mmCIF file of C-alpha atoms and ligand atoms in Angstrom:
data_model
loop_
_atom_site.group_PDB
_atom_site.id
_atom_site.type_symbol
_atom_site.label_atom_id
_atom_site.label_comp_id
_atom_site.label_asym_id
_atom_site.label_seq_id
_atom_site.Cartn_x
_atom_site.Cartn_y
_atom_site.Cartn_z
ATOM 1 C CA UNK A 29 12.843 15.927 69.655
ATOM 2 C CA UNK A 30 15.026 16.223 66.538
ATOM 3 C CA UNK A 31 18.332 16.303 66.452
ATOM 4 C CA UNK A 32 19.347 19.915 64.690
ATOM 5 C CA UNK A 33 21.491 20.446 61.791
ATOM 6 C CA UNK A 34 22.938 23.602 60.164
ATOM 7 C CA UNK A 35 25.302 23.776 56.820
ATOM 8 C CA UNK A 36 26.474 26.828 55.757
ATOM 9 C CA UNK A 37 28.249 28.014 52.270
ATOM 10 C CA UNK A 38 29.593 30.945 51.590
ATOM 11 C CA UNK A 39 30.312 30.936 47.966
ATOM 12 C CA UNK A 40 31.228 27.592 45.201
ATOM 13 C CA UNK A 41 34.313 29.358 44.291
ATOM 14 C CA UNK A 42 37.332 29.318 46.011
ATOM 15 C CA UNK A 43 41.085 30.626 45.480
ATOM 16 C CA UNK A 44 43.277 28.208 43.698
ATOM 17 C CA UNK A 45 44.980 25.860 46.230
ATOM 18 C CA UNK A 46 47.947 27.675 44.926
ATOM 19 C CA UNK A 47 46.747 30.730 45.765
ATOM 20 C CA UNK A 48 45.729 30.271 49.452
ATOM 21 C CA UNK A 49 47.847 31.743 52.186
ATOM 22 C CA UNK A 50 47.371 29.768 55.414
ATOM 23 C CA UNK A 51 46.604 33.711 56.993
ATOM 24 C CA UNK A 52 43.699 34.120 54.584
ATOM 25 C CA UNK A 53 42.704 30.149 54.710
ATOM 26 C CA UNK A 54 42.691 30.633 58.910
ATOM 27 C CA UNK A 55 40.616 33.807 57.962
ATOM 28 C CA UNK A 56 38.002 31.969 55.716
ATOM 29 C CA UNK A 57 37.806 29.257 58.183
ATOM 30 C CA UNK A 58 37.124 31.840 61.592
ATOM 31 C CA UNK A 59 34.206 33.372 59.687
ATOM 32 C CA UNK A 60 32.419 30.070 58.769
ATOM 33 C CA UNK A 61 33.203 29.089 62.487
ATOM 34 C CA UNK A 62 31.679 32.071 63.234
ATOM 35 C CA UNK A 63 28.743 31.777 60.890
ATOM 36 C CA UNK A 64 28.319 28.044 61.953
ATOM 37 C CA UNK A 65 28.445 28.956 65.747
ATOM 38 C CA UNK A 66 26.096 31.969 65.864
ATOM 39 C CA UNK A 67 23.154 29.994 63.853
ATOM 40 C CA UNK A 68 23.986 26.781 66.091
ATOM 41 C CA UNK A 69 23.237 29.078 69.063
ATOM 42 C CA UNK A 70 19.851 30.008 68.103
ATOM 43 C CA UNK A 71 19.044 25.838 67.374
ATOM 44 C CA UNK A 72 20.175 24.567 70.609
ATOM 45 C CA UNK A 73 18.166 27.191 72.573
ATOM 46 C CA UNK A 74 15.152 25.519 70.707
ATOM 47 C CA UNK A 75 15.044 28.485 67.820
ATOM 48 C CA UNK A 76 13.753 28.054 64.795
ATOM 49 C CA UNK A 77 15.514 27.081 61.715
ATOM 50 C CA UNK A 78 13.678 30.079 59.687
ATOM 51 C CA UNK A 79 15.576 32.303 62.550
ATOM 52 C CA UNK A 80 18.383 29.888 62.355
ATOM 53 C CA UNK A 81 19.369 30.466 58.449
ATOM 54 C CA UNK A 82 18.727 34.065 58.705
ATOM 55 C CA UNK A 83 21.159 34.559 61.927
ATOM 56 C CA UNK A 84 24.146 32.643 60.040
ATOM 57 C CA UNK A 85 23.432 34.259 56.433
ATOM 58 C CA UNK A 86 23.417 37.921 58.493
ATOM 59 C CA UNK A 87 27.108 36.651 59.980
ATOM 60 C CA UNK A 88 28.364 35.997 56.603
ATOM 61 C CA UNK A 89 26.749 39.416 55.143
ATOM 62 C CA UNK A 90 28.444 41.250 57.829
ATOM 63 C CA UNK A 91 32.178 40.037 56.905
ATOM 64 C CA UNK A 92 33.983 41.926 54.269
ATOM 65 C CA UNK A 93 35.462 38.732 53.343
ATOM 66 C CA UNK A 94 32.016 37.144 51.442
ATOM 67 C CA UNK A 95 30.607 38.356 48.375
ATOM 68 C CA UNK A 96 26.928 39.514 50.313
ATOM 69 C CA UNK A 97 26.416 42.391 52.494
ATOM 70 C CA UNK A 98 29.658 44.844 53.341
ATOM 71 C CA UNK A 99 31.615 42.621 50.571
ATOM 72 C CA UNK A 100 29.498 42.658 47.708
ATOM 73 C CA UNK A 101 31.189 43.488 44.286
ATOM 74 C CA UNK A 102 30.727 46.065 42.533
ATOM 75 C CA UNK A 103 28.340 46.146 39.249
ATOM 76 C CA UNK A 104 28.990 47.827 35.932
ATOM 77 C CA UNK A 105 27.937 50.768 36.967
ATOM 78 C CA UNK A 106 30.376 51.181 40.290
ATOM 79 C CA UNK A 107 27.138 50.106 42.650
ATOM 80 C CA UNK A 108 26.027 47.222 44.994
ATOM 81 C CA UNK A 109 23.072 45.566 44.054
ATOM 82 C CA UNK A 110 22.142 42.727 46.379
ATOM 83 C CA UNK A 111 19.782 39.377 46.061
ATOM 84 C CA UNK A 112 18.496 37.852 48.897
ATOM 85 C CA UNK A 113 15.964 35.371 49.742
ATOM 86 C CA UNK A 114 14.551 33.034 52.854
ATOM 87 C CA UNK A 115 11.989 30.519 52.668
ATOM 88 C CA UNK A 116 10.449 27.781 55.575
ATOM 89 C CA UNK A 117 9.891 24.217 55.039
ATOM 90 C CA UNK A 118 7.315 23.942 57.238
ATOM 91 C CA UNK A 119 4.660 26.318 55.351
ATOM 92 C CA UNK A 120 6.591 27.060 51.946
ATOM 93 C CA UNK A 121 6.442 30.639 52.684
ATOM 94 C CA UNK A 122 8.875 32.526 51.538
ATOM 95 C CA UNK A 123 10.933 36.282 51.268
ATOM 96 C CA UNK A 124 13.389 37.884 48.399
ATOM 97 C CA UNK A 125 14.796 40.811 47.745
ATOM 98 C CA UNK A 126 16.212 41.936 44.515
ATOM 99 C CA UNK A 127 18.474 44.554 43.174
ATOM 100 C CA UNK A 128 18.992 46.573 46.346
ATOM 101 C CA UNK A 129 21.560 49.356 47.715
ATOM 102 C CA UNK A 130 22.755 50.131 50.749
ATOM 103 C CA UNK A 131 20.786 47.638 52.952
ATOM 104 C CA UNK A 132 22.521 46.230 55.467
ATOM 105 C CA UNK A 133 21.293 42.774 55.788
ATOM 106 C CA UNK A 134 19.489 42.266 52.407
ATOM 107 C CA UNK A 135 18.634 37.997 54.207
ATOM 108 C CA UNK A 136 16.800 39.831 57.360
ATOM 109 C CA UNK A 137 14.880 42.467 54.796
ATOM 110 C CA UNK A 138 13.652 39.581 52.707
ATOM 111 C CA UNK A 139 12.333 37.762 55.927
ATOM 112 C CA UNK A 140 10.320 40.661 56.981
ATOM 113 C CA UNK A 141 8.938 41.017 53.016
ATOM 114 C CA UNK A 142 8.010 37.472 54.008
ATOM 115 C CA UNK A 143 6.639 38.177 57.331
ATOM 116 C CA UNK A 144 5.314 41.991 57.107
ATOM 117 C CA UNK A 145 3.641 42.125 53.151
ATOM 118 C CA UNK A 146 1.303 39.589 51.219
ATOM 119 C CA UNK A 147 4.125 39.598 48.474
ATOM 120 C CA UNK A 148 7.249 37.057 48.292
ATOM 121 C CA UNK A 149 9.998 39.050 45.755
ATOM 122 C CA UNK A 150 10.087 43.183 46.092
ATOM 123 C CA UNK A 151 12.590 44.573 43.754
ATOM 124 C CA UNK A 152 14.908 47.706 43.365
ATOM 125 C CA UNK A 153 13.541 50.981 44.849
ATOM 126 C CA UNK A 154 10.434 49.212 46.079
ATOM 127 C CA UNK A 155 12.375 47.185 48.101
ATOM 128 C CA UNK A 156 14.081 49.861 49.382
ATOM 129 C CA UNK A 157 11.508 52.155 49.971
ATOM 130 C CA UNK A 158 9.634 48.916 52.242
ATOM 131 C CA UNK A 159 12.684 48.892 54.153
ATOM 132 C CA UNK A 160 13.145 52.755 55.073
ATOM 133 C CA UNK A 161 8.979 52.301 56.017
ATOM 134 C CA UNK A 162 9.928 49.264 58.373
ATOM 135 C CA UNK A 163 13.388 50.808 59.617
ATOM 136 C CA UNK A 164 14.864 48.338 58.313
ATOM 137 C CA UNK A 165 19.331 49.501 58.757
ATOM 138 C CA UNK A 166 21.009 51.016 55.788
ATOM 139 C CA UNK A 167 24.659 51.846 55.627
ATOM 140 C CA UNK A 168 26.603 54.068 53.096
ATOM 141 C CA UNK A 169 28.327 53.727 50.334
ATOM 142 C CA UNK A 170 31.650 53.418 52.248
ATOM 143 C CA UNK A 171 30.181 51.173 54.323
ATOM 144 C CA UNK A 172 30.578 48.456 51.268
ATOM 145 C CA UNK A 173 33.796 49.246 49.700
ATOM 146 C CA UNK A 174 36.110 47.092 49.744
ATOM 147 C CA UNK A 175 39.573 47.492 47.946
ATOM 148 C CA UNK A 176 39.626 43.967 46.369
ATOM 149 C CA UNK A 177 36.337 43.548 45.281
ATOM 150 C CA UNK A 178 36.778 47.312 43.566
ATOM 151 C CA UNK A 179 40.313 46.069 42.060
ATOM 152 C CA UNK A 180 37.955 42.521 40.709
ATOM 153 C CA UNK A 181 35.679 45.857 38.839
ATOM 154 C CA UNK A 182 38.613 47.639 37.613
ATOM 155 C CA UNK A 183 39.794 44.695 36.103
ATOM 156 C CA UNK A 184 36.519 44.036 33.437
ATOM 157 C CA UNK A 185 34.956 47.687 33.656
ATOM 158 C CA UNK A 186 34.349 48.691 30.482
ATOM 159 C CA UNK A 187 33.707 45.553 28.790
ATOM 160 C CA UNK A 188 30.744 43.347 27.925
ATOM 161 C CA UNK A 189 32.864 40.344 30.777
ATOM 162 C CA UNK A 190 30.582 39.455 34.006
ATOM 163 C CA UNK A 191 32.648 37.652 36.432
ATOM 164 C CA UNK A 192 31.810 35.426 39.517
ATOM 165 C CA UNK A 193 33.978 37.173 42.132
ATOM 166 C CA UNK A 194 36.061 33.501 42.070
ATOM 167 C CA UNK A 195 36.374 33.927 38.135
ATOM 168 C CA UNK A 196 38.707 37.254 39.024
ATOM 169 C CA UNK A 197 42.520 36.806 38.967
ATOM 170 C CA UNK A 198 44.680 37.640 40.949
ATOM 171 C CA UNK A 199 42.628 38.744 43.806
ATOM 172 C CA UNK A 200 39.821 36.346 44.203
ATOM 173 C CA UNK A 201 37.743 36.198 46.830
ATOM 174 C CA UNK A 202 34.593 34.309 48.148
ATOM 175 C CA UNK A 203 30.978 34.280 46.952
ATOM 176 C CA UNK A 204 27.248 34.119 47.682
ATOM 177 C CA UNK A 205 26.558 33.097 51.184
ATOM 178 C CA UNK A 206 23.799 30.493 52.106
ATOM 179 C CA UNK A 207 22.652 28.219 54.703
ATOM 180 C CA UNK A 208 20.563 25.581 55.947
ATOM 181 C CA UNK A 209 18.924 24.244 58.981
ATOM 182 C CA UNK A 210 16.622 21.849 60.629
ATOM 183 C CA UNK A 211 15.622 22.868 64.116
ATOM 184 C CA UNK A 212 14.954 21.036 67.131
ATOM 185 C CA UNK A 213 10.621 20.842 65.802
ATOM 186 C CA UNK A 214 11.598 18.992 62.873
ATOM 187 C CA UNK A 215 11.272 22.298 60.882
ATOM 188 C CA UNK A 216 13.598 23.085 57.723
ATOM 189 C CA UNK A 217 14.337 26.406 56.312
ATOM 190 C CA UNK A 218 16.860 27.827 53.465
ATOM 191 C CA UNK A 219 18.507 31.294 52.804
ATOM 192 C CA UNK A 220 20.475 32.736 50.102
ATOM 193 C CA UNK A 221 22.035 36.642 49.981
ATOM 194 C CA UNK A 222 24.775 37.856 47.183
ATOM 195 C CA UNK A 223 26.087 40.393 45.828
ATOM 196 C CA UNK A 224 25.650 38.819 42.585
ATOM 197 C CA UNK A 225 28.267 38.833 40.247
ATOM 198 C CA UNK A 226 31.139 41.833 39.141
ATOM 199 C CA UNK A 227 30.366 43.752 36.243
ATOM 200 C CA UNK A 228 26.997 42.962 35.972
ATOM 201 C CA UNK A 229 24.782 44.954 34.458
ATOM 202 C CA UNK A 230 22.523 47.696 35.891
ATOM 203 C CA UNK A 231 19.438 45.652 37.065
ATOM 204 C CA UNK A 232 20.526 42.323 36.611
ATOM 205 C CA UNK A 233 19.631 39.628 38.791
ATOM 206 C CA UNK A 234 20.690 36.515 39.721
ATOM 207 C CA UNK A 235 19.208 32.643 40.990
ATOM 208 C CA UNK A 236 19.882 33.650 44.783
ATOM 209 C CA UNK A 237 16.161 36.135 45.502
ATOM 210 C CA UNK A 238 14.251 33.567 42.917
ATOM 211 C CA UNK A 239 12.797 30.393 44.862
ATOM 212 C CA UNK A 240 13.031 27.955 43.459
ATOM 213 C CA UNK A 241 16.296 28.432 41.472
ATOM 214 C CA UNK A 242 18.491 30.062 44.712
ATOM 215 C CA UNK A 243 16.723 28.293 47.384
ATOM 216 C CA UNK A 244 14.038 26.417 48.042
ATOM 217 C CA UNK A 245 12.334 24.174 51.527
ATOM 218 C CA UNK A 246 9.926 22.146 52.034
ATOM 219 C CA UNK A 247 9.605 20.108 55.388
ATOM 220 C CA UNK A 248 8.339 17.049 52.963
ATOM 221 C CA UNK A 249 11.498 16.631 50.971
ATOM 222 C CA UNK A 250 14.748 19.059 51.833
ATOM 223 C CA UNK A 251 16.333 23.160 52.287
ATOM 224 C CA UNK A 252 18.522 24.131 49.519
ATOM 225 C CA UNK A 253 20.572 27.010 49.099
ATOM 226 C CA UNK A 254 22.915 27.361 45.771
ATOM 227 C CA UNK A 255 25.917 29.494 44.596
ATOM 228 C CA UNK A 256 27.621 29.513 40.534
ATOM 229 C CA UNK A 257 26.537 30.992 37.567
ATOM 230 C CA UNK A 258 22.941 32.218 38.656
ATOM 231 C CA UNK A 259 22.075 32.171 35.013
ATOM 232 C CA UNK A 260 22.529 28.562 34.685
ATOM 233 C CA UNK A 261 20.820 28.128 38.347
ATOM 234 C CA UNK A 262 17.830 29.920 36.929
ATOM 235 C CA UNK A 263 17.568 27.957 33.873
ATOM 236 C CA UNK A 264 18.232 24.556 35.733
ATOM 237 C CA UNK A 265 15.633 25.814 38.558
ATOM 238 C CA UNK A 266 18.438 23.695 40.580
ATOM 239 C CA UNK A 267 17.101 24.181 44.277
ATOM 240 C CA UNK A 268 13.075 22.910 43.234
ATOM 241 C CA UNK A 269 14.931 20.620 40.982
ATOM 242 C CA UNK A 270 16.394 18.619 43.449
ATOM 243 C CA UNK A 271 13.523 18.774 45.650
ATOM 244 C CA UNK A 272 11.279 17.317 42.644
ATOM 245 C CA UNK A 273 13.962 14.689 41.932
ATOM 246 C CA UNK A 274 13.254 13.479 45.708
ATOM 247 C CA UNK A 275 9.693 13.351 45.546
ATOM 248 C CA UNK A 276 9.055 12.099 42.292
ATOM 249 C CA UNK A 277 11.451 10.296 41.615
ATOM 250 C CA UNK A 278 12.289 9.110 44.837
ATOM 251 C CA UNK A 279 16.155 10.105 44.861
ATOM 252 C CA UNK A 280 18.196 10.005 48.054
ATOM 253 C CA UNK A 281 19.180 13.692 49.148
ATOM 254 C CA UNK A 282 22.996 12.973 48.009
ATOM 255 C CA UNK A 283 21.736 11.412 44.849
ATOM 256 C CA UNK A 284 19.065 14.384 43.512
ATOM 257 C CA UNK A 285 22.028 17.100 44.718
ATOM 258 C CA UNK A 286 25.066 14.733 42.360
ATOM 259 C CA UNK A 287 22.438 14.720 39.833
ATOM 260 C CA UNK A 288 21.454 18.378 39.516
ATOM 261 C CA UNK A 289 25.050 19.227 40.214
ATOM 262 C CA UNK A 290 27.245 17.097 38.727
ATOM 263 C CA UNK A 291 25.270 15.919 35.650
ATOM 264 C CA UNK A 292 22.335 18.638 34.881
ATOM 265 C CA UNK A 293 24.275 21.937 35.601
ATOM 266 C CA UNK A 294 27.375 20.409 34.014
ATOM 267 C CA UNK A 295 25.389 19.755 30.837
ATOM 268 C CA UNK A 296 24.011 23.448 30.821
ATOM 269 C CA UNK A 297 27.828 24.281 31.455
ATOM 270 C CA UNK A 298 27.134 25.543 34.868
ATOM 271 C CA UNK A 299 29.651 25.982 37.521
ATOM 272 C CA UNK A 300 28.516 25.945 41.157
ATOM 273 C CA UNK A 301 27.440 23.921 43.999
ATOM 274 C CA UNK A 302 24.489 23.961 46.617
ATOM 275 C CA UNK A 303 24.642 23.243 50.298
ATOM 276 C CA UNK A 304 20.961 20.981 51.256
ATOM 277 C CA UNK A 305 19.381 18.718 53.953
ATOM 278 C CA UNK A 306 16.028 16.797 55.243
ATOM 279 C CA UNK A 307 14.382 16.648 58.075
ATOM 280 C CA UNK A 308 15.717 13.048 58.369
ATOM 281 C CA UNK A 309 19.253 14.390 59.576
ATOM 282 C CA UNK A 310 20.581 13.862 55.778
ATOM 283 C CA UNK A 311 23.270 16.126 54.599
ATOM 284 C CA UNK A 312 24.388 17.087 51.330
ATOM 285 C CA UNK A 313 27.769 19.810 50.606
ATOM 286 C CA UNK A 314 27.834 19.277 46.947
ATOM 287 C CA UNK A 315 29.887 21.377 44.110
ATOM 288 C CA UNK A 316 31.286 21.143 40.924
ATOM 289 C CA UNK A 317 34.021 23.610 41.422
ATOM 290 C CA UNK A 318 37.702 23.178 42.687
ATOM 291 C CA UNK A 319 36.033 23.940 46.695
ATOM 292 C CA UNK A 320 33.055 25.733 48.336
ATOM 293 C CA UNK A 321 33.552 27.511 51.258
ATOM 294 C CA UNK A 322 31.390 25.498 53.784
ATOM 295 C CA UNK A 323 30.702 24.227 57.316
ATOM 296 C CA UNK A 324 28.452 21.779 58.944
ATOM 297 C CA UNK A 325 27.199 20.991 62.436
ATOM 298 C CA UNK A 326 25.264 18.582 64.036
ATOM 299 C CA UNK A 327 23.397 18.742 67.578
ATOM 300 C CA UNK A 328 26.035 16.938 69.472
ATOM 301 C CA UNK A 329 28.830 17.011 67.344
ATOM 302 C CA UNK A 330 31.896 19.045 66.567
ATOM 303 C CA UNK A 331 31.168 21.251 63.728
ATOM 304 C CA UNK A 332 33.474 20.648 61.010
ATOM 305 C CA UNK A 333 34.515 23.554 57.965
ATOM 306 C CA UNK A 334 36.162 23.316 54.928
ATOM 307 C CA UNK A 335 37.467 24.769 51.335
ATOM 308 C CA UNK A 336 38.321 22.368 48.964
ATOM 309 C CA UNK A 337 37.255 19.073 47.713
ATOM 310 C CA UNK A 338 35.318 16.521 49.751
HETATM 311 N N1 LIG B 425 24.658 32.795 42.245
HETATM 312 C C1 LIG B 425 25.133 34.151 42.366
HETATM 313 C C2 LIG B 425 24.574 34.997 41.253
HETATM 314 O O1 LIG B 425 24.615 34.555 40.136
HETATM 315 C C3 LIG B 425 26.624 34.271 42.372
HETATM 316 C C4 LIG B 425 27.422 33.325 43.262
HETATM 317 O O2 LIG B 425 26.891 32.321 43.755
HETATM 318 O O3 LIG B 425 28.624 33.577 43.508
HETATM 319 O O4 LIG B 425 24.163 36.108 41.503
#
């Protein structure tokens, strides 16, 4: 039997050093523990890592303190609209979500698009409708506001500025939440869920729902889930990207991440990181920013989360 993994992000921007309180850094820290610990549970009890990502993402979607779920920003219109997206190594199939309101767990709707339709990427009020059709939970519009994040909108409302929630001054909080797993089967799977970024247009979406860019797995190489710019993540096609780099090019894990990373994005002028691993117990937490929010566990060991730089 394999020995499981899971690594978690939940966003490639982080408060200035400066900025961190030791209250809000304890506070950062719990919720990855907690994120870490509930998608650990469902691994050791033999789960899968499909359910595996999807349990942790749904953790970090349900804390006001991410930008995904109850703490996604606000667009330039006053609204959530959230990306999401899940895909298995083991088969390549694969879920998304774009553009949607009110759904409570935008990682567990694009599963069931996965699961439940022939399609892979349902969009806006199609999405939407799908999920009232499957009973899928909704919340209101209460439900997501969240003082900060609406302070982040007051801040560039009204101009042409698009900000990753980290970008925002001085009340910055955390980003697109992600993780990864390999399950006890030798089975990898990736998931991605956002809120995308503040003050972005009406319609507008982001690398996190698009495979490929957001997320990617394939048992045969490695699960990758991103967070930055989601323009340049789209352009770069980072999370296939460092797949290909492994199989044709026959990269190590940490090499195709530091080259995708910290030498492709970079020349794009990308900021942003990516959280991936293999089915051979590799690990990669890799960013170009000053931290990532992110945690890591091994079958075994202690899990270990962090902020700033390696
Ligand atoms: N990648 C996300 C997006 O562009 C934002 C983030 O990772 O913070 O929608």
């Amino acid at each position: 039997m394999t020995k499981t993994l899971l690594a978690i992000h939940g966003g490639a921007g982080t408060l200035l050093k400066s900025e961190m309180s030791p209250e809000k850094e304890a506070a950062y820290l719990a919720a990855l523990n907690a994120a870490l610990l509930a998608g650990n549970t469902v691994l050791a009890s033999g789960g899968s890592a499909l359910e595996a990502v999807e349990i942790a993402v749904r953790s970090m979607e349900d804390s006001p303190l991410f930008n995904a779920g109850k703490g996604s920003v606000f667009t330039a219109t006053g609204e959530h609209e959230m990306d999401a997206s899940i895909m298995n190594g083991k088969d390549r199939m694969a879920g998304a979500v774009a553009g949607v309101r009110g759904i409570k767990n935008p990682v567990s709707l694009a599963r069931k698009v996965m699961e439940k339709t022939e399609h892979v990427l349902l969009a806006g009020k199609g999405a939407e409708d799908f999920a009232k059709e499957i009973g899928e939970p909704f919340e209101s519009e209460a439900y997501f506001h969240d003082e900060l994040r609406y302070k982040q909108w007051q801040m560039v409302k009204g101009t042409d500025t698009v900000k990753l929630d980290h970008d925002l001054n001085p009340e910055k909080k955390l980003g697109t939440v992600g993780a990864v797993a390999l399950d006890k089967q030798g089975n990898i799977a990736a998931a991605t869920s956002t809120g995308g970024m503040t003050n972005k247009r009406y319609g507008r979406v982001g690398d996190s729902p698009i495979i490929g860019s957001g997320t990617y797995a394939r048992n045969e190489t490695c699960a990758v889930s991103c967070t930055g710019s989601g323009e340049f993540f789209l352009r770069g096609v980072v999370a296939y990207e460092v797949s290909a780099l492994i199989e044709f090019k026959g990269l190590s894990l940490q090499g195709a991440c530091d080259e995708v990373i910290q030498k492709r994005l970079l020349e794009l002028g990308g900021d942003g990181g990516l959280i991936a691993l293999d089915r051979n117990g590799d690990h990669a937490l890799v960013f170009n920013t000053e931290g990532m929010y992110r945690g890591f566990i091994k079958e075994g060991e202690k899990a270990s989360v962090s902020i700033y730089g390696s």
